[in-house]
PDB file of C-alpha atoms in Angstrom:
ATOM      1  CA  MET Z   1     -35.420 -87.576-145.361  1.00 85.00           C
ATOM      2  CA  SER Z   2     -34.835 -89.385-142.145  1.00 91.00           C
ATOM      3  CA  GLY Z   3     -36.890 -89.515-138.985  1.00 94.00           C
ATOM      4  CA  ASN Z   4     -40.508 -89.950-138.107  1.00 93.00           C
ATOM      5  CA  TRP Z   5     -42.638 -88.137-140.655  1.00 96.00           C
ATOM      6  CA  GLN Z   6     -45.775 -88.512-142.733  1.00 96.00           C
ATOM      7  CA  LEU Z   7     -46.910 -86.582-145.779  1.00 96.00           C
ATOM      8  CA  GLU Z   8     -50.557 -86.402-146.781  1.00 95.00           C
ATOM      9  CA  ILE Z   9     -51.146 -85.100-150.297  1.00 95.00           C
ATOM     10  CA  PHE Z  10     -54.477 -83.411-150.981  1.00 92.00           C
ATOM     11  CA  GLY Z  11     -55.694 -82.298-154.399  1.00 89.00           C
ATOM     12  CA  THR Z  12     -56.014 -83.596-157.905  1.00 88.00           C
ATOM     13  CA  GLY Z  13     -54.351 -83.400-161.259  1.00 89.00           C
ATOM     14  CA  ASP Z  14     -54.599 -85.204-164.524  1.00 92.00           C
ATOM     15  CA  ALA Z  15     -54.153 -88.975-164.555  1.00 93.00           C
ATOM     16  CA  ALA Z  16     -50.536 -88.764-165.768  1.00 95.00           C
ATOM     17  CA  GLU Z  17     -49.567 -86.433-162.883  1.00 93.00           C
ATOM     18  CA  ILE Z  18     -51.214 -88.669-160.304  1.00 94.00           C
ATOM     19  CA  ASP Z  19     -49.527 -91.755-161.769  1.00 96.00           C
ATOM     20  CA  HIS Z  20     -46.175 -89.928-161.702  1.00 96.00           C
ATOM     21  CA  VAL Z  21     -46.558 -89.157-157.990  1.00 95.00           C
ATOM     22  CA  LYS Z  22     -47.698 -92.701-157.164  1.00 96.00           C
ATOM     23  CA  ASN Z  23     -44.761 -94.166-159.122  1.00 97.00           C
ATOM     24  CA  PHE Z  24     -42.312 -91.849-157.352  1.00 97.00           C
ATOM     25  CA  VAL Z  25     -43.655 -92.923-153.956  1.00 97.00           C
ATOM     26  CA  SER Z  26     -43.442 -96.599-154.933  1.00 97.00           C
ATOM     27  CA  ASN Z  27     -40.006 -96.383-156.586  1.00 98.00           C
ATOM     28  CA  HIS Z  28     -38.545 -94.693-153.499  1.00 97.00           C
ATOM     29  CA  GLN Z  29     -40.248 -97.032-151.001  1.00 97.00           C
ATOM     30  CA  LEU Z  30     -42.139 -94.157-149.371  1.00 96.00           C
ATOM     31  CA  GLU Z  31     -45.483 -95.913-148.931  1.00 96.00           C
ATOM     32  CA  LYS Z  32     -45.209 -95.849-145.127  1.00 96.00           C
ATOM     33  CA  HIS Z  33     -44.575 -92.102-145.207  1.00 97.00           C
ATOM     34  CA  VAL Z  34     -46.869 -90.805-147.992  1.00 97.00           C
ATOM     35  CA  ILE Z  35     -50.659 -90.929-148.194  1.00 95.00           C
ATOM     36  CA  ILE Z  36     -52.357 -89.593-151.303  1.00 95.00           C
ATOM     37  CA  ARG Z  37     -55.809 -88.342-150.303  1.00 92.00           C
ATOM     38  CA  GLY Z  38     -56.892 -86.791-153.601  1.00 92.00           C
ATOM     39  CA  TRP Z  39     -59.660 -84.207-153.588  1.00 92.00           C
ATOM     40  CA  VAL Z  40     -61.333 -83.699-150.196  1.00 92.00           C
ATOM     41  CA  ALA Z  41     -64.224 -81.275-149.744  1.00 92.00           C
ATOM     42  CA  LYS Z  42     -63.192 -80.008-146.295  1.00 92.00           C
ATOM     43  CA  PRO Z  43     -59.618 -81.140-145.653  1.00 92.00           C
ATOM     44  CA  PHE Z  44     -59.164 -79.138-142.444  1.00 92.00           C
ATOM     45  CA  ASP Z  45     -62.162 -80.701-140.690  1.00 90.00           C
ATOM     46  CA  ASN Z  46     -60.302 -83.801-139.495  1.00 83.00           C
ATOM     47  CA  LEU Z  47     -56.708 -82.907-140.229  1.00 88.00           C
ATOM     48  CA  GLU Z  48     -54.077 -83.106-137.510  1.00 90.00           C
ATOM     49  CA  CYS Z  49     -50.717 -81.873-138.715  1.00 95.00           C
ATOM     50  CA  ASP Z  50     -47.732 -79.805-137.728  1.00 96.00           C
ATOM     51  CA  TYR Z  51     -47.233 -78.002-141.053  1.00 98.00           C
ATOM     52  CA  LEU Z  52     -48.919 -77.308-144.338  1.00 97.00           C
ATOM     53  CA  VAL Z  53     -46.479 -77.319-147.256  1.00 97.00           C
ATOM     54  CA  LEU Z  54     -47.202 -75.378-150.458  1.00 96.00           C
ATOM     55  CA  THR Z  55     -44.811 -75.933-153.362  1.00 94.00           C
ATOM     56  CA  SER Z  56     -46.479 -73.742-155.994  1.00 92.00           C
ATOM     57  CA  LYS Z  57     -44.447 -71.871-158.567  1.00 91.00           C
ATOM     58  CA  TYR Z  58     -47.244 -69.311-159.009  1.00 90.00           C
ATOM     59  CA  GLU Z  59     -50.083 -68.150-156.781  1.00 89.00           C
ATOM     60  CA  GLY Z  60     -52.441 -65.220-156.638  1.00 87.00           C
ATOM     61  CA  LEU Z  61     -53.647 -65.201-153.068  1.00 88.00           C
ATOM     62  CA  PRO Z  62     -52.980 -68.705-151.745  1.00 93.00           C
ATOM     63  CA  MET Z  63     -56.127 -69.210-149.694  1.00 93.00           C
ATOM     64  CA  VAL Z  64     -54.908 -72.595-148.445  1.00 94.00           C
ATOM     65  CA  LEU Z  65     -52.191 -70.811-146.428  1.00 96.00           C
ATOM     66  CA  ILE Z  66     -54.765 -68.502-144.847  1.00 96.00           C
ATOM     67  CA  GLU Z  67     -57.089 -71.433-144.121  1.00 95.00           C
ATOM     68  CA  ALA Z  68     -54.236 -73.378-142.517  1.00 97.00           C
ATOM     69  CA  GLN Z  69     -53.364 -70.397-140.344  1.00 97.00           C
ATOM     70  CA  GLN Z  70     -57.014 -69.987-139.331  1.00 95.00           C
ATOM     71  CA  HIS Z  71     -56.659 -73.506-137.917  1.00 96.00           C
ATOM     72  CA  GLY Z  72     -53.386 -72.612-136.140  1.00 97.00           C
ATOM     73  CA  ILE Z  73     -51.230 -74.621-138.559  1.00 97.00           C
ATOM     74  CA  ALA Z  74     -47.736 -73.362-139.369  1.00 98.00           C
ATOM     75  CA  CYS Z  75     -46.902 -73.163-143.083  1.00 98.00           C
ATOM     76  CA  ILE Z  76     -43.900 -73.874-145.280  1.00 98.00           C
ATOM     77  CA  SER Z  77     -44.216 -72.338-148.717  1.00 98.00           C
ATOM     78  CA  ALA Z  78     -42.325 -71.465-151.834  1.00 97.00           C
ATOM     79  CA  ASN Z  79     -41.905 -67.700-151.879  1.00 96.00           C
ATOM     80  CA  CYS Z  80     -43.497 -67.419-155.321  1.00 94.00           C
ATOM     81  CA  PRO Z  81     -43.964 -63.954-156.860  1.00 90.00           C
ATOM     82  CA  THR Z  82     -47.229 -63.062-155.095  1.00 88.00           C
ATOM     83  CA  GLY Z  83     -48.980 -64.242-151.995  1.00 90.00           C
ATOM     84  CA  PRO Z  84     -46.959 -66.331-149.559  1.00 96.00           C
ATOM     85  CA  ASP Z  85     -44.740 -63.571-148.166  1.00 94.00           C
ATOM     86  CA  ASP Z  86     -47.877 -61.504-147.504  1.00 92.00           C
ATOM     87  CA  ILE Z  87     -49.249 -64.330-145.368  1.00 95.00           C
ATOM     88  CA  ILE Z  88     -46.344 -66.153-143.728  1.00 97.00           C
ATOM     89  CA  THR Z  89     -44.412 -64.282-141.060  1.00 96.00           C
ATOM     90  CA  LEU Z  90     -41.494 -65.261-138.841  1.00 96.00           C
ATOM     91  CA  GLU Z  91     -44.135 -66.209-136.269  1.00 97.00           C
ATOM     92  CA  SER Z  92     -46.149 -68.504-138.524  1.00 97.00           C
ATOM     93  CA  GLY Z  93     -43.844 -70.507-140.780  1.00 98.00           C
ATOM     94  CA  TYR Z  94     -41.042 -70.682-143.297  1.00 98.00           C
ATOM     95  CA  LEU Z  95     -40.516 -69.500-146.857  1.00 98.00           C
ATOM     96  CA  TYR Z  96     -38.072 -70.994-149.338  1.00 98.00           C
ATOM     97  CA  GLU Z  97     -37.054 -69.913-152.808  1.00 97.00           C
ATOM     98  CA  PRO Z  98     -39.183 -71.534-155.529  1.00 95.00           C
ATOM     99  CA  GLY Z  99     -37.428 -74.478-157.124  1.00 94.00           C
ATOM    100  CA  ASP Z 100     -34.737 -74.657-154.423  1.00 97.00           C
ATOM    101  CA  ILE Z 101     -35.238 -78.302-153.489  1.00 96.00           C
ATOM    102  CA  ASP Z 102     -32.188 -78.286-151.192  1.00 98.00           C
ATOM    103  CA  GLN Z 103     -33.596 -75.370-149.207  1.00 98.00           C
ATOM    104  CA  LEU Z 104     -37.015 -77.045-148.968  1.00 98.00           C
ATOM    105  CA  SER Z 105     -35.457 -80.383-147.976  1.00 97.00           C
ATOM    106  CA  GLY Z 106     -33.325 -78.687-145.317  1.00 97.00           C
ATOM    107  CA  THR Z 107     -36.349 -76.883-143.888  1.00 98.00           C
ATOM    108  CA  LEU Z 108     -38.396 -80.074-143.824  1.00 97.00           C
ATOM    109  CA  GLN Z 109     -35.578 -82.035-142.179  1.00 97.00           C
ATOM    110  CA  ARG Z 110     -35.162 -79.347-139.483  1.00 97.00           C
ATOM    111  CA  CYS Z 111     -38.924 -79.563-138.832  1.00 97.00           C
ATOM    112  CA  ILE Z 112     -38.758 -83.361-138.585  1.00 97.00           C
ATOM    113  CA  ASP Z 113     -35.759 -83.190-136.249  1.00 96.00           C
ATOM    114  CA  ALA Z 114     -37.277 -80.541-133.963  1.00 95.00           C
ATOM    115  CA  PRO Z 115     -38.802 -81.951-130.777  1.00 90.00           C
ATOM    116  CA  THR Z 116     -41.760 -79.544-131.037  1.00 93.00           C
ATOM    117  CA  VAL Z 117     -43.204 -77.089-133.542  1.00 95.00           C
ATOM    118  CA  PRO Z 118     -41.681 -73.673-132.705  1.00 96.00           C
ATOM    119  CA  PHE Z 119     -44.867 -71.755-133.546  1.00 97.00           C
ATOM    120  CA  ASP Z 120     -47.775 -70.954-131.234  1.00 97.00           C
ATOM    121  CA  PRO Z 121     -51.095 -72.019-132.846  1.00 97.00           C
ATOM    122  CA  ARG Z 122     -52.969 -69.223-131.005  1.00 97.00           C
ATOM    123  CA  LYS Z 123     -50.604 -66.615-132.418  1.00 97.00           C
ATOM    124  CA  ILE Z 124     -50.902 -68.130-135.902  1.00 97.00           C
ATOM    125  CA  ARG Z 125     -54.721 -67.946-135.695  1.00 96.00           C
ATOM    126  CA  ALA Z 126     -54.492 -64.336-134.502  1.00 95.00           C
ATOM    127  CA  LEU Z 127     -52.198 -63.433-137.409  1.00 94.00           C
ATOM    128  CA  SER Z 128     -54.707 -64.860-139.890  1.00 93.00           C
ATOM    129  CA  SER Z 129     -57.415 -62.478-138.655  1.00 91.00           C
ATOM    130  CA  ARG Z 130     -56.074 -59.715-140.898  1.00 89.00           C
ATOM    131  CA  PHE Z 131     -57.507 -61.707-143.809  1.00 87.00           C
ATOM    132  CA  ALA Z 132     -60.973 -62.061-142.271  1.00 81.00           C
ATOM    133  CA  GLU Z 133     -63.660 -60.565-144.489  1.00 75.00           C
ATOM    134  CA  GLY Z 134     -64.437 -57.545-142.295  1.00 74.00           C
ATOM    135  CA  ASN Z 135     -60.788 -56.713-141.682  1.00 71.00           C
ATOM    136  CA  TYR Z 136     -59.941 -57.189-145.346  1.00 69.00           C
ATOM    137  CA  PHE Z 137     -62.556 -54.688-146.502  1.00 75.00           C
ATOM    138  CA  GLU Z 138     -61.535 -52.206-143.796  1.00 78.00           C
ATOM    139  CA  ASN Z 139     -57.927 -52.424-145.012  1.00 73.00           C
ATOM    140  CA  VAL Z 140     -58.987 -51.910-148.643  1.00 77.00           C
ATOM    141  CA  GLU Z 141     -61.103 -48.906-147.677  1.00 82.00           C
ATOM    142  CA  ARG Z 142     -58.260 -47.446-145.585  1.00 81.00           C
ATOM    143  CA  SER Z 143     -55.848 -47.899-148.515  1.00 80.00           C
ATOM    144  CA  LEU Z 144     -58.246 -46.263-150.968  1.00 85.00           C
ATOM    145  CA  ASN Z 145     -58.741 -43.338-148.583  1.00 85.00           C
ATOM    146  CA  MET Z 146     -54.956 -42.920-148.287  1.00 84.00           C
ATOM    147  CA  ILE Z 147     -54.653 -42.840-152.084  1.00 86.00           C
ATOM    148  CA  ASN Z 148     -57.504 -40.361-152.371  1.00 78.00           C
ATOM    149  CA  THR Z 149     -56.012 -38.120-149.677  1.00 79.00           C
ATOM    150  CA  SER Z 150     -52.560 -38.130-151.296  1.00 74.00           C
ATOM    151  CA  ASN Z 151     -54.098 -37.318-154.704  1.00 76.00           C
ATOM    152  CA  ARG Z 152     -55.850 -34.250-153.253  1.00 74.00           C
ATOM    153  CA  LYS Z 153     -52.573 -33.003-151.751  1.00 70.00           C
ATOM    154  CA  GLY Z 154     -50.627 -33.483-154.997  1.00 60.00           C
TER     155      GLY Z 154
END
């Protein structure tokens, strides 16, 4: 990828995975672009970024996407079988097909080339409110009531 960009990697894995990532960064002369942070207790506390990128092949409910949105951060995520397309909207980020490296690379390059992030952080934070604890339980209760009502009619 060309342009002015920086990638910060948060999280852990086994020693072989970490070594693989470090070797990749070194072998491709990406040290000035890639910082490996490892495990951080509260990564959003001092994080300034334009996008959060999630490359998972499988997710249940990817809380990291919701947390990013609660901080007004746009997201780029693999559209794995469950989760990301329930969270990311046209107003909050981009989805790409899992494993489609060309699609991910193209999306990242367009983000790097763009003069500004095309998403409003206030709107992103507002969109995340549907996952707030109170709203979540209200939605579950409303859904259960709809099921119960339709069962009585049938």
